[in-house]
Coordinates of C-alpha atoms in Angstrom, one line a residue:
M18 CA 7.2 -91.0 -27.9
K19 CA 9.3 -93.9 -27.9
I20 CA 13.0 -94.9 -27.5
N21 CA 14.6 -98.0 -27.3
I22 CA 17.2 -98.1 -24.3
N23 CA 18.4 -101.4 -23.0
N24 CA 16.2 -103.5 -25.4
V25 CA 13.3 -102.2 -24.0
N26 CA 10.9 -99.6 -25.4
I27 CA 10.3 -96.6 -23.0
N28 CA 7.7 -94.2 -23.2
Y29 CA 8.2 -90.5 -22.6
E30 CA 6.9 -87.0 -23.2
V31 CA 8.9 -83.8 -23.4
Y32 CA 7.4 -80.3 -22.4
G33 CA 9.0 -76.6 -23.0
E34 CA 11.5 -75.0 -23.2
G35 CA 14.9 -74.0 -20.8
T36 CA 16.8 -76.2 -18.2
P37 CA 16.3 -79.5 -18.5
I38 CA 14.5 -81.4 -15.6
I39 CA 13.3 -85.2 -15.5
L40 CA 10.4 -86.8 -13.7
L41 CA 9.9 -90.2 -12.1
H42 CA 6.7 -91.3 -11.2
G43 CA 6.2 -94.0 -8.5
N44 CA 5.1 -97.7 -8.5
S45 CA 2.1 -98.6 -10.6
E46 CA 1.9 -95.1 -12.2
N47 CA 2.7 -93.7 -14.9
H48 CA 4.1 -90.3 -16.0
L49 CA 0.4 -88.7 -15.8
I50 CA 0.5 -87.9 -12.1
F51 CA 2.5 -85.1 -13.0
D52 CA 0.0 -83.2 -15.2
K53 CA -0.4 -80.4 -12.8
L54 CA 3.3 -80.1 -12.1
I55 CA 4.1 -80.4 -15.9
E56 CA 1.7 -77.2 -17.1
K57 CA 3.7 -75.0 -14.3
L58 CA 7.1 -76.4 -14.8
K59 CA 6.9 -76.1 -18.8
E60 CA 6.8 -72.4 -18.7
K61 CA 10.8 -72.3 -17.7
Y62 CA 12.2 -75.8 -18.2
K63 CA 12.4 -78.5 -20.4
V64 CA 10.2 -81.7 -18.6
Y65 CA 10.6 -84.9 -19.9
A66 CA 8.2 -87.0 -18.0
I67 CA 9.2 -91.0 -18.2
D68 CA 7.0 -94.2 -18.0
S69 CA 9.1 -96.6 -16.3
R70 CA 9.6 -100.0 -17.6
C71 CA 6.4 -102.0 -16.9
H72 CA 4.1 -98.7 -16.8
G73 CA 2.3 -96.9 -18.7
E74 CA 3.4 -97.1 -22.4
S75 CA 6.4 -98.7 -21.6
D76 CA 7.4 -102.1 -22.6
N77 CA 6.0 -104.7 -20.2
T78 CA 9.0 -106.6 -19.5
E79 CA 10.1 -110.1 -17.8
E80 CA 11.8 -108.5 -15.3
I81 CA 12.2 -105.6 -13.7
N82 CA 14.3 -104.3 -10.4
Y83 CA 15.5 -100.9 -9.2
E84 CA 18.5 -101.4 -10.4
L85 CA 17.3 -101.8 -14.5
M86 CA 15.1 -99.0 -13.8
A87 CA 18.0 -97.1 -13.0
E88 CA 20.3 -98.1 -15.6
D89 CA 17.3 -97.2 -18.1
T90 CA 16.9 -93.6 -17.1
I91 CA 20.9 -93.4 -17.6
E92 CA 20.9 -94.3 -20.6
F93 CA 17.9 -92.3 -21.4
I94 CA 19.8 -89.0 -20.5
K95 CA 23.2 -90.4 -22.4
K96 CA 21.3 -91.5 -25.5
L97 CA 19.5 -88.1 -25.5
N98 CA 22.4 -86.1 -24.6
I99 CA 20.6 -84.6 -21.9
D100 CA 23.3 -82.3 -20.2
R101 CA 23.4 -82.5 -16.2
P102 CA 19.2 -82.4 -15.9
I103 CA 17.6 -82.2 -12.9
L104 CA 15.5 -85.0 -11.6
Y105 CA 12.5 -85.2 -9.2
G106 CA 11.6 -88.6 -8.6
F107 CA 8.4 -89.6 -6.4
S108 CA 8.5 -92.9 -4.2
D109 CA 10.0 -95.3 -6.4
G110 CA 11.2 -92.8 -8.9
G111 CA 12.9 -91.3 -5.6
I112 CA 14.5 -94.6 -5.2
I113 CA 15.9 -94.5 -9.0
G114 CA 17.0 -91.0 -8.5
L115 CA 19.2 -92.3 -5.6
L116 CA 20.7 -95.1 -7.6
I117 CA 21.6 -93.0 -10.3
A118 CA 22.9 -90.6 -8.4
I119 CA 25.1 -93.1 -6.7
K120 CA 26.1 -94.9 -10.2
E121 CA 26.7 -92.0 -11.9
P122 CA 27.9 -89.2 -9.4
N123 CA 28.1 -86.2 -11.9
L124 CA 25.2 -87.3 -14.4
L125 CA 22.8 -84.9 -12.7
S126 CA 23.1 -81.4 -11.3
K127 CA 20.7 -81.8 -8.8
L128 CA 18.2 -84.7 -7.0
I129 CA 14.9 -84.0 -5.6
I130 CA 13.1 -87.0 -4.0
S131 CA 9.7 -87.6 -2.5
G132 CA 8.7 -90.6 0.0
A133 CA 11.8 -92.7 -1.0
N134 CA 12.7 -95.5 0.9
L135 CA 16.2 -97.5 1.5
N136 CA 14.7 -100.7 2.3
P137 CA 11.2 -102.4 2.6
K138 CA 11.6 -101.6 6.5
G139 CA 11.5 -97.8 5.7
M140 CA 8.0 -98.0 5.0
K141 CA 5.6 -98.0 8.3
K142 CA 4.4 -101.2 9.2
S143 CA 1.0 -101.3 7.5
M144 CA 2.2 -100.2 4.2
L145 CA 4.8 -102.9 4.3
F146 CA 1.7 -105.5 5.4
F147 CA -0.6 -104.1 2.8
S148 CA 2.2 -104.6 0.2
K149 CA 3.1 -108.2 1.5
V150 CA -0.8 -109.4 1.2
C151 CA -1.0 -107.7 -2.1
Y152 CA 2.0 -109.7 -3.6
F153 CA 0.7 -113.2 -2.2
F154 CA -2.2 -113.0 -3.3
T155 CA -1.5 -111.3 -6.6
K156 CA 2.1 -112.7 -7.5
N157 CA 2.4 -109.2 -9.2
K158 CA 6.1 -108.2 -9.5
L159 CA 5.7 -104.3 -9.5
F160 CA 4.0 -105.3 -5.8
K161 CA 7.4 -107.8 -5.3
I162 CA 10.1 -105.4 -5.8
M163 CA 8.0 -103.5 -3.0
V164 CA 8.7 -106.0 -0.5
K165 CA 12.0 -107.2 -1.5
E166 CA 13.5 -104.3 -2.5
P167 CA 15.5 -101.6 -2.4
N168 CA 18.8 -102.2 -0.6
I169 CA 20.7 -99.1 -0.6
S170 CA 23.7 -98.9 2.2
I171 CA 24.2 -95.8 4.0
D172 CA 27.8 -96.1 2.5
E173 CA 26.1 -95.7 -0.8
L174 CA 24.4 -92.6 0.4
N175 CA 27.7 -91.1 1.4
K176 CA 28.7 -91.2 -2.2
I177 CA 26.0 -88.7 -3.2
V178 CA 28.1 -85.1 -4.3
I179 CA 25.1 -83.7 -6.1
P180 CA 22.6 -81.2 -4.0
T181 CA 19.9 -83.5 -2.6
I182 CA 16.7 -82.4 -1.9
V183 CA 14.6 -84.8 0.4
L184 CA 11.1 -84.2 0.9
A185 CA 8.2 -86.5 2.4
G186 CA 4.5 -85.8 3.7
E187 CA 4.0 -85.3 7.6
K188 CA 1.6 -88.4 7.3
D189 CA 3.9 -90.4 4.8
A190 CA 3.8 -94.0 4.3
I191 CA 7.6 -93.7 4.8
L192 CA 8.5 -93.8 8.5
K193 CA 10.1 -90.0 9.1
E194 CA 12.7 -91.4 11.1
H195 CA 13.8 -93.3 7.9
T196 CA 13.8 -90.2 5.6
E197 CA 15.6 -88.0 8.3
L198 CA 18.1 -91.1 7.7
I199 CA 18.2 -90.7 4.3
A200 CA 18.9 -86.6 4.5
S201 CA 21.7 -87.1 7.4
S202 CA 23.5 -89.4 5.1
I203 CA 23.6 -87.5 2.2
K204 CA 26.0 -84.3 3.0
T205 CA 24.5 -82.3 0.3
S206 CA 21.1 -82.8 1.6
T207 CA 18.2 -80.7 2.6
L208 CA 15.5 -82.4 4.4
E209 CA 11.6 -80.9 4.5
I210 CA 8.7 -82.7 6.0
I211 CA 5.2 -81.1 4.2
S212 CA 2.8 -80.5 7.2
N213 CA -0.5 -81.9 6.6
E214 CA 0.4 -84.2 3.6
N215 CA 0.4 -88.0 2.8
H216 CA 2.3 -90.0 0.8
G217 CA 1.4 -88.6 -2.4
S218 CA -1.2 -86.0 -1.7
Y219 CA 1.1 -83.3 -2.3
I220 CA 2.3 -84.5 -5.4
I221 CA -0.3 -86.8 -7.9
H222 CA -2.7 -84.2 -9.8
S223 CA -1.6 -81.6 -8.1
D224 CA 0.3 -78.2 -8.4
K225 CA 1.4 -77.8 -4.6
I226 CA 4.3 -79.9 -5.7
Y227 CA 5.7 -77.1 -7.8
E228 CA 5.7 -74.5 -5.4
I229 CA 7.6 -76.8 -2.9
I230 CA 10.3 -78.0 -5.2
Q231 CA 11.0 -74.3 -7.3
K232 CA 12.1 -73.1 -3.7
Y233 CA 15.5 -75.8 -4.7
I234 CA 15.3 -75.4 -8.6

């Protein structure tokens, strides 16, 4: 399905009935990475799986940044009158989730993020170097946002008031101390590091993430 938000056609799919939960994918992906998670969630929840702008079947706009994607999601929730949904965001989706919780403190009922960062230095040096090399050679705007953004401050994190679950793989592309910093800066947070998993191994086309987040939702 398509919905026009901020003059952009955003693609999304809806599955199941029950408490609403929104799924946001990572950089260069689309909502289909959550296929196995959706199969589990739709038995108990109403799942909204979104393709962010410039991803999947949503419009490929000239401009993209995390602030715009956060505004898109905020307007998506308001336009569809979704009452205080849970939001689960992976990687870039987690960054977007943090920005939404900062901008609209009471829009969500709960936030769950996996492998998010506050700034590019939150990535391991190897991942940041790889992203910079890819951007240098391709000038791809999706790599650009990874090496230039986000820029979320600790003071902004302190504004988050909803229950927030901060997840990361033990072998994540995000530094462990950076994930711990995010969790410690949100008063309402719970931190869980997933053993023997990397950035997306327990999430992308995996039902492992269902068992993890089910504990919290």
